[in-house]
XYZ file of C-alpha atoms in Angstrom:
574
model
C 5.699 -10.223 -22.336
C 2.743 -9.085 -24.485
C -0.295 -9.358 -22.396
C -2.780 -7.950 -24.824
C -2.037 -10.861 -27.393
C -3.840 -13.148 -24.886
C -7.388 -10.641 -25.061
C -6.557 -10.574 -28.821
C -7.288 -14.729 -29.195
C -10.917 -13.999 -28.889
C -11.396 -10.319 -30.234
C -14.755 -9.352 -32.528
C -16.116 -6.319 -33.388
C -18.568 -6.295 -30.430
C -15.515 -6.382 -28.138
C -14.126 -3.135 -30.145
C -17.279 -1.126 -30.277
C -17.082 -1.789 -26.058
C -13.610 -0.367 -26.383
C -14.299 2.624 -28.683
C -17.559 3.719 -26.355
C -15.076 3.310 -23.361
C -11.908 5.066 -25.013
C -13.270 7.896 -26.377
C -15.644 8.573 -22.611
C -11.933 8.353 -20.432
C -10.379 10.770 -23.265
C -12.848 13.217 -23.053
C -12.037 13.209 -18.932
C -8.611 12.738 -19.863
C -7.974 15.899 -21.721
C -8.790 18.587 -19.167
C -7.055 16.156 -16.248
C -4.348 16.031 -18.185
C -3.598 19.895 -18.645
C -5.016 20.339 -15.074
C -2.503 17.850 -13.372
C 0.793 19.288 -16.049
C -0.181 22.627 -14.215
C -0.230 20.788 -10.768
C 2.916 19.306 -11.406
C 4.709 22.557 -12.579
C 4.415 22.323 -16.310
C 3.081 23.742 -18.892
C -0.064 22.022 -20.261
C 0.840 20.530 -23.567
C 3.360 18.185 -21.579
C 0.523 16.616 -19.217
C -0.694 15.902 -23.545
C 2.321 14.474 -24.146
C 2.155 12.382 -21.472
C -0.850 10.234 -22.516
C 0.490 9.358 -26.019
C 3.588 6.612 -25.514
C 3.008 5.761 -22.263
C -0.721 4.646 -23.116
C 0.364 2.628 -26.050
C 2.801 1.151 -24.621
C 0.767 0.149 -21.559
C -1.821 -1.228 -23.621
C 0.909 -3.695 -25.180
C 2.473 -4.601 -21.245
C 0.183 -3.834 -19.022
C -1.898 -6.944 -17.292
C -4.780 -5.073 -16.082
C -7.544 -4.088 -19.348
C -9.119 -1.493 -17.397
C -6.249 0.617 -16.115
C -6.224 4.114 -17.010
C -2.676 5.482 -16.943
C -1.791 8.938 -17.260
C -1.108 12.535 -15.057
C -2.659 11.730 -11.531
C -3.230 14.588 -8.661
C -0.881 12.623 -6.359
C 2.061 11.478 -8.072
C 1.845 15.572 -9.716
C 2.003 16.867 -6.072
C 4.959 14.624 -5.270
C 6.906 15.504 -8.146
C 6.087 19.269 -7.777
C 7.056 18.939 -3.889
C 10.360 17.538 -4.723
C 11.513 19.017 -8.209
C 10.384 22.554 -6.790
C 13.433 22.174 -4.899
C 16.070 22.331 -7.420
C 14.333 24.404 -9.824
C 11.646 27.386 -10.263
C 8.719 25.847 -11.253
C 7.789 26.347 -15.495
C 10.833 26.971 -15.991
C 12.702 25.080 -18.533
C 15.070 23.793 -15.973
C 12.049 22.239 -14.036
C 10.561 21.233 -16.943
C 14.149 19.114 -17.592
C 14.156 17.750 -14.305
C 10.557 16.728 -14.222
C 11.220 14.380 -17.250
C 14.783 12.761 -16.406
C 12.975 12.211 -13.134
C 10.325 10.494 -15.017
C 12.857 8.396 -16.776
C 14.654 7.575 -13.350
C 11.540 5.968 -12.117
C 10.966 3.946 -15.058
C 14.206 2.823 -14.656
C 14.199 2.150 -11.041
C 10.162 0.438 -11.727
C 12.152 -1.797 -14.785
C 14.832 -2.822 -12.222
C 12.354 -3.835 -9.890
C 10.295 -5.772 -12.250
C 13.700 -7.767 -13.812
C 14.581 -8.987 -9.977
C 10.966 -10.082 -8.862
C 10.150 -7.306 -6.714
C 6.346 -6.838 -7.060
C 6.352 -7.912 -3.321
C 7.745 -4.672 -2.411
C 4.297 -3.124 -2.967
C 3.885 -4.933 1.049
C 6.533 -1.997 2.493
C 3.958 0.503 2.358
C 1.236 -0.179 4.936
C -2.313 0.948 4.087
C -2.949 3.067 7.135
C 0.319 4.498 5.526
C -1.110 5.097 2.532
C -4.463 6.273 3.631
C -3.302 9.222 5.835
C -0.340 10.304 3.097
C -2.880 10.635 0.314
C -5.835 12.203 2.813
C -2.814 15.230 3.572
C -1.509 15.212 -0.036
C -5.231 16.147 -0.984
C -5.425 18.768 1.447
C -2.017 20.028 0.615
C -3.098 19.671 -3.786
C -6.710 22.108 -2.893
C -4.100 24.724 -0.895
C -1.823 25.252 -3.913
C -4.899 25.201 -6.157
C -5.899 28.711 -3.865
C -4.198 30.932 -6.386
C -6.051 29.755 -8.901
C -9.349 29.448 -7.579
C -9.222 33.223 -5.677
C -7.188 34.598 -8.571
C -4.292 36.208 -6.377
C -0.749 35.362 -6.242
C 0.638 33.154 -3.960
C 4.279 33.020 -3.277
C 5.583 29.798 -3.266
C 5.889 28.423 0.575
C 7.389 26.016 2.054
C 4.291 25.217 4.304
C 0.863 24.573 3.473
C -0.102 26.740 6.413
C 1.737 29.696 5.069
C -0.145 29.932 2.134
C -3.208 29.891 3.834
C -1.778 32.752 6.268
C -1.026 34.416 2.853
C -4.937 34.563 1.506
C -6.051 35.181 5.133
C -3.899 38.706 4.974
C -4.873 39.660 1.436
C -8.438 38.528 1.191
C -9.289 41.856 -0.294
C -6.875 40.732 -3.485
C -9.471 38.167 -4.313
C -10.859 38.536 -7.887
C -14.491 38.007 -7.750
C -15.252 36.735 -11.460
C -12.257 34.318 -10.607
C -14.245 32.827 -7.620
C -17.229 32.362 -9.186
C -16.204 30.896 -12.645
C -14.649 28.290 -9.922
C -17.203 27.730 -7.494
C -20.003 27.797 -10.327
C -17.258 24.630 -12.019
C -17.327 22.743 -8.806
C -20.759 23.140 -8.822
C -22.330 21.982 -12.132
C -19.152 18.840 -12.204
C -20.780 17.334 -8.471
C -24.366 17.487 -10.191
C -23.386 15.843 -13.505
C -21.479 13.210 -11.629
C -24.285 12.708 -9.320
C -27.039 12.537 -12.308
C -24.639 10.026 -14.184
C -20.845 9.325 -13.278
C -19.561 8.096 -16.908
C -20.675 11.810 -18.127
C -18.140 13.639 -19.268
C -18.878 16.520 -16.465
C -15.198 18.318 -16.816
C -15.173 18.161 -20.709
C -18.373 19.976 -20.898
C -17.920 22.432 -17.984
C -14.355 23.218 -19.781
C -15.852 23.919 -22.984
C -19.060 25.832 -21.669
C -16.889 27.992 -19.434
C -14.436 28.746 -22.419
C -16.836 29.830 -24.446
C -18.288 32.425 -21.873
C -14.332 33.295 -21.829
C -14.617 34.254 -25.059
C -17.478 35.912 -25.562
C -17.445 38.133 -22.406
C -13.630 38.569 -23.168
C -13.351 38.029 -19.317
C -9.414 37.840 -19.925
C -9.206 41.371 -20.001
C -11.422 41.236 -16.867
C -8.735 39.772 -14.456
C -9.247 36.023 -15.869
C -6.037 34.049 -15.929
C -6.531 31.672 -19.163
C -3.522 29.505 -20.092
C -2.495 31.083 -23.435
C -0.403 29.305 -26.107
C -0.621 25.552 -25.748
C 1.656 24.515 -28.896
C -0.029 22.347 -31.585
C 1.566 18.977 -32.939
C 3.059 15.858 -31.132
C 5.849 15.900 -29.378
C 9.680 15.325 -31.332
C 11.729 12.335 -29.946
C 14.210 14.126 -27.332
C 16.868 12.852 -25.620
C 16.469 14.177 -21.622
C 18.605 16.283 -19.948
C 20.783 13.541 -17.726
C 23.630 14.747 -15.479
C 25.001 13.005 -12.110
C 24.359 15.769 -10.006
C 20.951 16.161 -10.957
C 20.078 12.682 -10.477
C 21.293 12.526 -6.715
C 19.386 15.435 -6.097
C 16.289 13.584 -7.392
C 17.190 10.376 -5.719
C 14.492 10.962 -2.911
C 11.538 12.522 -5.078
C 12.246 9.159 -7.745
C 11.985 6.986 -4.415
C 8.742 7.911 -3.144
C 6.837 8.532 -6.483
C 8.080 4.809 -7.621
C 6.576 3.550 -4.744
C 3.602 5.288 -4.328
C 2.263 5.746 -7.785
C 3.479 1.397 -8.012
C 1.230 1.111 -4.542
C -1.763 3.289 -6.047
C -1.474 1.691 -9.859
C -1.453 -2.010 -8.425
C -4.139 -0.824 -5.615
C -6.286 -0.033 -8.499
C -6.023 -2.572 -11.391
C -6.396 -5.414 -8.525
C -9.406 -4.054 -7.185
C -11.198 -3.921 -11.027
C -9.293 -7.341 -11.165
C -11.479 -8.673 -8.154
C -14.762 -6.899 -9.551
C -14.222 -8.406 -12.870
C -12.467 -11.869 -12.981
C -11.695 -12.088 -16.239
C -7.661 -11.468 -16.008
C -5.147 -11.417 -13.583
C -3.119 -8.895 -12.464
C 0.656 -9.741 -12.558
C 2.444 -7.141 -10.115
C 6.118 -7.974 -11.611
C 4.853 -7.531 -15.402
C 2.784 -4.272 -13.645
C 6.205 -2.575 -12.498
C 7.866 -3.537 -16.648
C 4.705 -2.318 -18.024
C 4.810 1.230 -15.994
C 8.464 1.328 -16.507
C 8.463 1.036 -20.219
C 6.006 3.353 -20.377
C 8.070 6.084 -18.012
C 11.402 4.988 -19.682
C 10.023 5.489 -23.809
C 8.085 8.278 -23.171
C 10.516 10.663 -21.435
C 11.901 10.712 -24.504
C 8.828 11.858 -26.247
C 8.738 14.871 -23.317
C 6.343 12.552 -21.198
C 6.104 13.917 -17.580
C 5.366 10.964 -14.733
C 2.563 8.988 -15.100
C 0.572 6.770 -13.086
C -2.983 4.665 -12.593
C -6.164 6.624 -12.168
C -9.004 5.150 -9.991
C -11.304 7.675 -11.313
C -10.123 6.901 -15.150
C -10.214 3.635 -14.916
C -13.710 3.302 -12.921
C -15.072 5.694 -15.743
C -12.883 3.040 -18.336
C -14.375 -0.293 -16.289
C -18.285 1.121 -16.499
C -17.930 2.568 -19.807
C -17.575 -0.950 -20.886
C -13.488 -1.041 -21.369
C -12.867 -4.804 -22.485
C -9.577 -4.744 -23.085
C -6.273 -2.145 -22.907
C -6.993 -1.544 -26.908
C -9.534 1.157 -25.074
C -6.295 3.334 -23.767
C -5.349 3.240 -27.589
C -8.727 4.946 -28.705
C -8.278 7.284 -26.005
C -4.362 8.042 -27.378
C -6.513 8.542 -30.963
C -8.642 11.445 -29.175
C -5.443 13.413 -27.356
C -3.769 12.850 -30.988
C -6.848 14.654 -32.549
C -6.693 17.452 -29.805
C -2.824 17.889 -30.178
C -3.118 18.456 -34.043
C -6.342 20.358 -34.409
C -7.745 21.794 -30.718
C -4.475 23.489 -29.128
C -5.945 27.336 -30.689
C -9.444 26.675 -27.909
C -7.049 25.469 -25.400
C -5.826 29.571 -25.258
C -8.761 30.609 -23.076
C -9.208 27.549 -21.218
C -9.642 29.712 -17.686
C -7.518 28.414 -15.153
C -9.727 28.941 -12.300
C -11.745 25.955 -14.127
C -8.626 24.064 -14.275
C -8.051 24.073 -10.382
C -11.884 23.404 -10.031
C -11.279 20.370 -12.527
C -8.515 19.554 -10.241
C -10.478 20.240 -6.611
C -13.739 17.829 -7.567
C -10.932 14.920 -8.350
C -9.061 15.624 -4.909
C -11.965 15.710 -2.497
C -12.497 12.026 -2.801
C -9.167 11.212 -1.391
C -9.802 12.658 1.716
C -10.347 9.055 3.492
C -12.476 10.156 6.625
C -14.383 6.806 6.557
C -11.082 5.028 6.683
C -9.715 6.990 9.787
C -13.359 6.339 11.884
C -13.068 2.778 10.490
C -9.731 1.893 11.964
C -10.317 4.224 14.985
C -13.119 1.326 16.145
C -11.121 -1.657 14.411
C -7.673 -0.967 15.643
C -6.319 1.693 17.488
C -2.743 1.395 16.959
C -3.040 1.683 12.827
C -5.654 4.563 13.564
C -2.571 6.372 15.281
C 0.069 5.924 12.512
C -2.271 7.014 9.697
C -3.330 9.827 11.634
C 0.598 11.094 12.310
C 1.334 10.130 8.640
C -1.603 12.471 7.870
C 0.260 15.480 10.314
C 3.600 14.752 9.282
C 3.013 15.008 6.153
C 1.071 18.394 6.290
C 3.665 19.902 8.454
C 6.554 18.556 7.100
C 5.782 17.461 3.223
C 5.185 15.148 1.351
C 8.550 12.751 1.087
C 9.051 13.642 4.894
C 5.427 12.447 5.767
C 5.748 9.360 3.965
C 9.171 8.211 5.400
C 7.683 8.902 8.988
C 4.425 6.853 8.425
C 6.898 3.753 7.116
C 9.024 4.286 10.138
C 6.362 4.284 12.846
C 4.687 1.397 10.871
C 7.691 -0.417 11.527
C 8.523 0.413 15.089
C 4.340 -0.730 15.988
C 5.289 -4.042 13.976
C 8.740 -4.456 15.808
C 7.169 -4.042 19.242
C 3.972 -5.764 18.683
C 6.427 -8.728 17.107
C 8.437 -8.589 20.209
C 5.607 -9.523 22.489
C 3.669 -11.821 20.104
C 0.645 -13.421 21.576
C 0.646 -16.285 23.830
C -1.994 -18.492 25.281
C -2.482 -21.270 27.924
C -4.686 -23.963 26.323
C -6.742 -26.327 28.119
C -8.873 -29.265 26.448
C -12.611 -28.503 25.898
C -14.460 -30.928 28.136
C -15.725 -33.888 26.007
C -13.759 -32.887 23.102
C -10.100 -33.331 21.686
C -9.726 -29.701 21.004
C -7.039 -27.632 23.212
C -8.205 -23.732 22.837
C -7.330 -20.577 25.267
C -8.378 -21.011 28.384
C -9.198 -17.226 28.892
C -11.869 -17.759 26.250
C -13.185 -21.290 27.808
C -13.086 -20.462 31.725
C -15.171 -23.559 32.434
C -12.306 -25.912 30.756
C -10.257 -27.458 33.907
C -6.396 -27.371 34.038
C -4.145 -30.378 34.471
C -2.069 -30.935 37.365
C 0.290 -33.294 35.217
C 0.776 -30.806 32.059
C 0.987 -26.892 30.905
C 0.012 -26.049 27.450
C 1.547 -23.518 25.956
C 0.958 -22.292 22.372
C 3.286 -19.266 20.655
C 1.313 -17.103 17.771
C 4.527 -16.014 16.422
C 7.836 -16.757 14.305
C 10.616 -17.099 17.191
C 13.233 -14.935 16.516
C 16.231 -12.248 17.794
C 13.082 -9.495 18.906
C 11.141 -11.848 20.947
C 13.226 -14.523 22.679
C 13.301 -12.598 25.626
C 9.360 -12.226 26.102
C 9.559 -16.164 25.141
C 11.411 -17.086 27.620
C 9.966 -15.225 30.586
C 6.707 -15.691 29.889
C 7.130 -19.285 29.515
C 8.620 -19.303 33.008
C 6.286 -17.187 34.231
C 3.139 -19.944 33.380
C 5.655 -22.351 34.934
C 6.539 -20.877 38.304
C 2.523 -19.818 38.994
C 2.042 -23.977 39.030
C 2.492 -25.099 42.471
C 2.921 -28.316 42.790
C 5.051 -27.719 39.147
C 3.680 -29.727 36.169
C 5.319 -32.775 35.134
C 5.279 -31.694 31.191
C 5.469 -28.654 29.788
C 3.588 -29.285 26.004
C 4.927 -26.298 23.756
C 2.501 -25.955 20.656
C 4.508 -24.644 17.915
C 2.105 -25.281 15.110
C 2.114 -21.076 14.861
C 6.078 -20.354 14.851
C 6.217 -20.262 11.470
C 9.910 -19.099 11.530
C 13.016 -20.119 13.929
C 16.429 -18.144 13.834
C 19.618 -18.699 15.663
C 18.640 -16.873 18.766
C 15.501 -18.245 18.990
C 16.937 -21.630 18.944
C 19.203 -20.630 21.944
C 16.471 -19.611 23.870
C 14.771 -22.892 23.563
C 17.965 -24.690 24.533
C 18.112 -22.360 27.866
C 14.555 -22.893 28.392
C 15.033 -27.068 27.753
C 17.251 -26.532 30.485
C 15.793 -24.460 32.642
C 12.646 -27.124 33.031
C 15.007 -30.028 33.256
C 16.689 -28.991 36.371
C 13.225 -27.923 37.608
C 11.935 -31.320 36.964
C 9.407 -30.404 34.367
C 10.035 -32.479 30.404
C 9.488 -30.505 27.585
C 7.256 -31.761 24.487
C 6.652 -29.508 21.301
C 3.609 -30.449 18.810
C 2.922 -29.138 15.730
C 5.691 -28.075 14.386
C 5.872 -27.279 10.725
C 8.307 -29.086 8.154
C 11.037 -26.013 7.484
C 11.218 -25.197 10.885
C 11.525 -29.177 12.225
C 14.088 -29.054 9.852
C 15.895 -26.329 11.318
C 15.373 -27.873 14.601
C 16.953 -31.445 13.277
C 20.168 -29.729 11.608
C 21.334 -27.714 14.742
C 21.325 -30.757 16.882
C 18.053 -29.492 19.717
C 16.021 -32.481 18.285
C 18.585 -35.052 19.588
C 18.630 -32.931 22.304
C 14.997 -32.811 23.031
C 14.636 -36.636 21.715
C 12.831 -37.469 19.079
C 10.294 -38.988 21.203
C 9.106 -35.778 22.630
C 8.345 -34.334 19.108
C 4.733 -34.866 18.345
C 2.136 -34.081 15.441
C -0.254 -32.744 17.881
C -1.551 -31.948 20.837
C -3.671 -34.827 21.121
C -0.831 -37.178 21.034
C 1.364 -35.011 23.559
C -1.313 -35.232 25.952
C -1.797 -39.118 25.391
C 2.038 -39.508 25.963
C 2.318 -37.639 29.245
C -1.057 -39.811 30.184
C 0.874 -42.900 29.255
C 3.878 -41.925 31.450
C 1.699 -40.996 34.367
C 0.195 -44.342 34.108
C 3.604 -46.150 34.029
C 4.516 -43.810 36.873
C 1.689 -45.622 39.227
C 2.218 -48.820 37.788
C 5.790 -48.414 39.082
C 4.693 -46.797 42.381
C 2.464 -49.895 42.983
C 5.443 -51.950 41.671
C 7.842 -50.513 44.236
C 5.361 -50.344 47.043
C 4.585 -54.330 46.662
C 8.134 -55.416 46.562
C 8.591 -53.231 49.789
C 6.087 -55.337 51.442
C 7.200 -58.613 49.880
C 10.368 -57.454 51.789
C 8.991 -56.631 54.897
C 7.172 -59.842 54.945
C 10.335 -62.166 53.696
C-alpha cells in the first residue's frame, strides 16, 4: 500500500541531501510549468499551484516509481481544455468547476481500475497510437499558444487551421515587443538546456524577463502579464458534482484516464529500466494517480499527470526516492505564501514560450521515419491518428487511431501466417521451406505449421489454405503433420473447422497428425471429444516423432505389400 516505507528501510542523510538537490532543481522547473500548463488548460495560474501540493504528497506515499514527477503536463492540459471548452467558456468559474470534478472523475475511474486489476489496460492503446496523437496534440498546444506569443486575440476555433487563417488575415495586429520577449525566451531556454539540461533554464528566463517587465513598465506597452495570482494555499472544497455535468464529461474523463495512465506508466518504466533499483507496479500506479486526482480536487487540484521532462530533470538531479516530490511540494508552498506579488508581471508571452520549448520535443519525426522502414502498416495508422486528430480533435483523433489499430490487428489476425516446413538435410529441425529452398519435400507427408491462436476470424483462411497445400500435392500425401506448437488459443469455431478439415483429408485419403500442441489448448482439444476423434495416437510432442510415425507406417505398408505379394505367389504356385 505504502511503497515509500520500503526506500525508507535503508534511508541516511546522504540519500536526503540526493533528494533535496533533486527536489528543489524539478521545483524550480515546476513553478513556471505549472502556471504555464493552468493557462493551457483554461485556468487561472494559482490552480496549476494548487495542483502540485496533495497530489505530490500523496504520490510520494503510493506511487511505485521514485523518480516520477507528477504534476500539470502540456498534453493531458490540451485534452482537458479540448473537451471542458465545450461546456463552458474557458476562465470562467464554470470551467474552472468542471475542470476539477473532471479531475475527480478520473481519479475515480483510475481507483476503479486499480481495485479490479486493470493495469493491463495500458495494452489498448497502441504506440503508433500514441506517437501520432501526441506529435498532433503538440502541434495543436504551439497553435493556441499564437495569441500569446504574437500578442493578438484569437477567437476561440473549433479548428486548428482556423486560427492559423485568423493570424494569416491580421498579421498587421501583431505586437512587436510581444514577439520578441517570446522569441528572445525560446531562445536563451534551447541554449541553457543545451549548455546543461538540469539548469533551471525557464526559472531564470521567467525571472530575468519579469524584471525587464518591471523596469521598462512594458505592461503599459501592449505586454499581457498575468496580474493577481492570489497568495496562500488552497481551502479544502467540496467540487461542484451534478449528473448532467458528469455525462457531459464522460468522453474528456475517458481519454485523459487513459492517456495521461499510458504516458505516466510510459515514463516511470522507462527510468525503471535505466535504474533497476525498484519496480514499477502498474495496478498500485493507477491507486497512486487516483488518490492523488481524487484528494486533491478537493484542495482545487486541476488534472495531473507524469512528466518525462520532470522526472528526467528529477532522475539526473540525483532523485533517490519519491521524498524528492515532497521537497519540491516545500518550494511551491514557499512560492504560494510569499512569491504570488512577482507572479503579477510574469509576461505571458514568456509563459507560452515556457510552454513551446516543452512541446517541440513531442513532435516524434524519428518515430514516423522509423516505422515507415520497419513496418508500413503501423507507419499508416500513426500517421492518420496524427491527421485525424488535427482535423478533427483531440478525443476524435484518438478514438480513430484505436479503431484503425484494431481493424489492422483483426485483418492481419484473420490471415495469420502459415508455413510449409521441410526437414533441414542432416538435421532434425523442420523450418520454412521458402527460407531453405535446397531442403527436399516428402512424397509421404505435408508439414504444416499455424503462427496463430485459431479462432472465429481465421477459420476460414485455416481451412482453405490448408487445402490449398493439400490439393497442389499430386500424387496426395499420405499424412498431413499439423504443427500446432504456435496456436496458442482454440475457440469453438476453430475447433469445428478442424473437425471439417479431419474430415475433409479422411475421405481424401490423407491422416491427420498434430505436434506440439500446448497443455491448455490439448486440454480443450481432450474435453470436446476431437482427441478421441483424431486418436490419441496421432497426437505427438513433436515433429520429430510425427515424422518417425508416418516412417514407421510406410515401412509396415511395404512390409505388407511384400507380405501380400508373396502369399499371391505361394498361391499361384500351390
Amino acid at each position: 500500500m505504502f511503497p515509500v516505507l520500503e526506500s525508507l528501510k535503508t534511508y541516511n542523510k546522504a540519500t536526503f541531501i540526493a533528494d533535496a538537490i533533486a527536489g528543489i532543481t524539478v521545483g524550480v522547473v515546476l513553478i513556471p510549468q505549472a502556471i504555464a500548463y493552468a493557462l493551457l488548460m483554461g485556468t487561472p495560474p494559482i490552480y496549476g499551484l494548487y495542483a502540485c501540493l496533495i497530489p505530490l504528497i500523496l504520490y510520494a506515499f503510493f506511487g511505485t516509481s521514485r523518480q516520477l514527477s507528477i504534476g500539470p503536463v502540456a498534453v493531458t492540459a490540451i485534452l482537458v481544455m479540448s473537451g471542458v471548452s465545450q461546456l463552458a467558456e474557458p476562465f470562467s468559474q464554470k470551467f474552472i468547476n468542471l475542470v476539477i470534478f473532471s479531475g475527480l472523475l478520473i481519479g475515480i475511474l483510475q481507483l476503479i481500475f486499480s481495485f479490479l486489476r486493470m493495469g493491463f489496460l495500458v495494452n489498448l492503446i497502441s504506440q503508433p497510437v500514441i506517437s501520432g496523437f501526441i506529435s498532433a496534440a503538440a502541434i495543436i498546444i504551439i497553435i493556441s499558444q499564437l495569441g500569446e506569443s504574437l500578442g493578438m486575440q484569437i477567437p476561440n476555433f473549433d479548428y486548428p487551421h482556423q486560427s492559423i487563417g485568423f493570424v494569416i488575415h491580421h498579421i498587421s495586429s501583431i505586437n512587436p515587443i510581444t514577439v520578441g520577449l517570446c522569441l528572445g525566451s525560446i531562445l536563451v531556454m534551447l541554449l541553457l538546456k543545451k549548455w546543461k539540461r538540469s539548469f533551471p533554464g525557464a526559472l531564470f528566463v521567467l525571472v530575468i524577463t519579469t524584471v525587464i517587465t518591471i523596469v521598462f513598465d512594458l505592461k503599459n506597452k501592449g505586454l499581457s502579464v498575468i496580474e493577481d495570482v492570489p497568495k496562500g494555499l488552497p481551502s479544502f472544497s467540496i467540487p461542484e458534482m451534478n449528473y448532467e455535468s458528469m455525462i457531459a464529461l464522460i468522453p474528456t474523463v475517458l481519454t485523459v484516464t487513459f492517456i495521461g495512465y499510458v504516458g505516466s506508466i510510459g515514463i516511470a518504466k522507462s527510468i525503471e529500466m535505466k535504474n533497476r533499483d525498484h519496480i514499477v507496479k502498474p495496478n498500485q500506479e493507477l491507486l497512486a494517480l487516483g488518490i492523488a486526482k481524487i484528494i486533491g480536487a478537493f484542495f482545487q487540484a486541476i488534472p495531473s499527470s507524469g512528466s518525462y521532462s520532470r522526472s528526467a530533470i528529477n532522475d539526473e538531479a540525483g532523485g533517490k526516492t519519491t521524498i524528492s516530490s515532497i521537497i519540491t511540494v516545500m518550494m511551491v508552498v514557499i512560492s504560494l505564501l510569499f512569491l504570488t506579488s512577482f507572479f503579477y508581471y510574469i509576461p505571458k508571452a514568456v509563459l507560452a514560450a515556457i510552454i513551446l520549448v516543452s512541446v517541440f520535443g513531442l513532435i516524434n519525426f524519428r518515430e514516423a521515419k522509423h516505422l515507415l522502414k520497419l513496418r508500413r502498416r503501423e507507419f499508416i495508422v500513426m500517421i492518420i491518428t496524427f491527421f485525424g486528430t488535427l482535423i478533427f480533435g483531440v478525443e476524435k483523433g484518438i478514438f480513430i487511431g484505436v479503431i484503425l489499430s484494431y481493424i489492422f490487428l483483426q485483418y492481419y489476425s484473420s490471415r495469420p501466417h502459415i508455413a510449409e516446413l521441410v526437414n533441414i538435410p542432416g538435421t532434425h529441425y523442420y523450418r520454412n521451406i521458402n527460407r531453405f529452398p535446397e531442403a527436399k519435400q516428402s512424397d509421404k507427408y505435408l508439414i504444416i505449421r499455424f503462427d496463430d491462436q485459431l479462432y472465429f476470424a481465421n477459420t476460414s483462411y485455416f481451412k482453405e489454405t490448408i487445402l490449398g497445400y493439400i490439393k497442389k500435392r499430386n500424387p496426395l500425401p499420405e499424412f498431413l503433420i499439423l504443427d500446432s506448437s504456435n496456436i496458442h488459443d482454440i475457440d469453438s469455431t476453430g475447433l469445428h473447422i478442424l473437425e471439417d478439415v479431419h474430415r475433409y483429408l479422411e475421405e481424401s485419403g490423407v491422416q491427420l497428425l498434430i505436434s506440439g500442441t500446448i497443455g491448455p489448448v490439448r486440454d480443450f482439444m481432450k474435453r470436446s471429444g476431437f482427441t478421441d476423434t483424431l486418436g490419441a495416437q496421432h497426437n505427438f510432442l513433436n515433429i520429430e516423432d510425427a515424422v518417425i510415425y508416418t516412417e514407421s507406417k510406410a515401412i509396415q505398408k511395404k512390409s505388407l505389400e511384400v507380405a501380400v505379394q508373396h502369399n499371391k505367389k505361394r498361391s499361384f504356385l500351390d
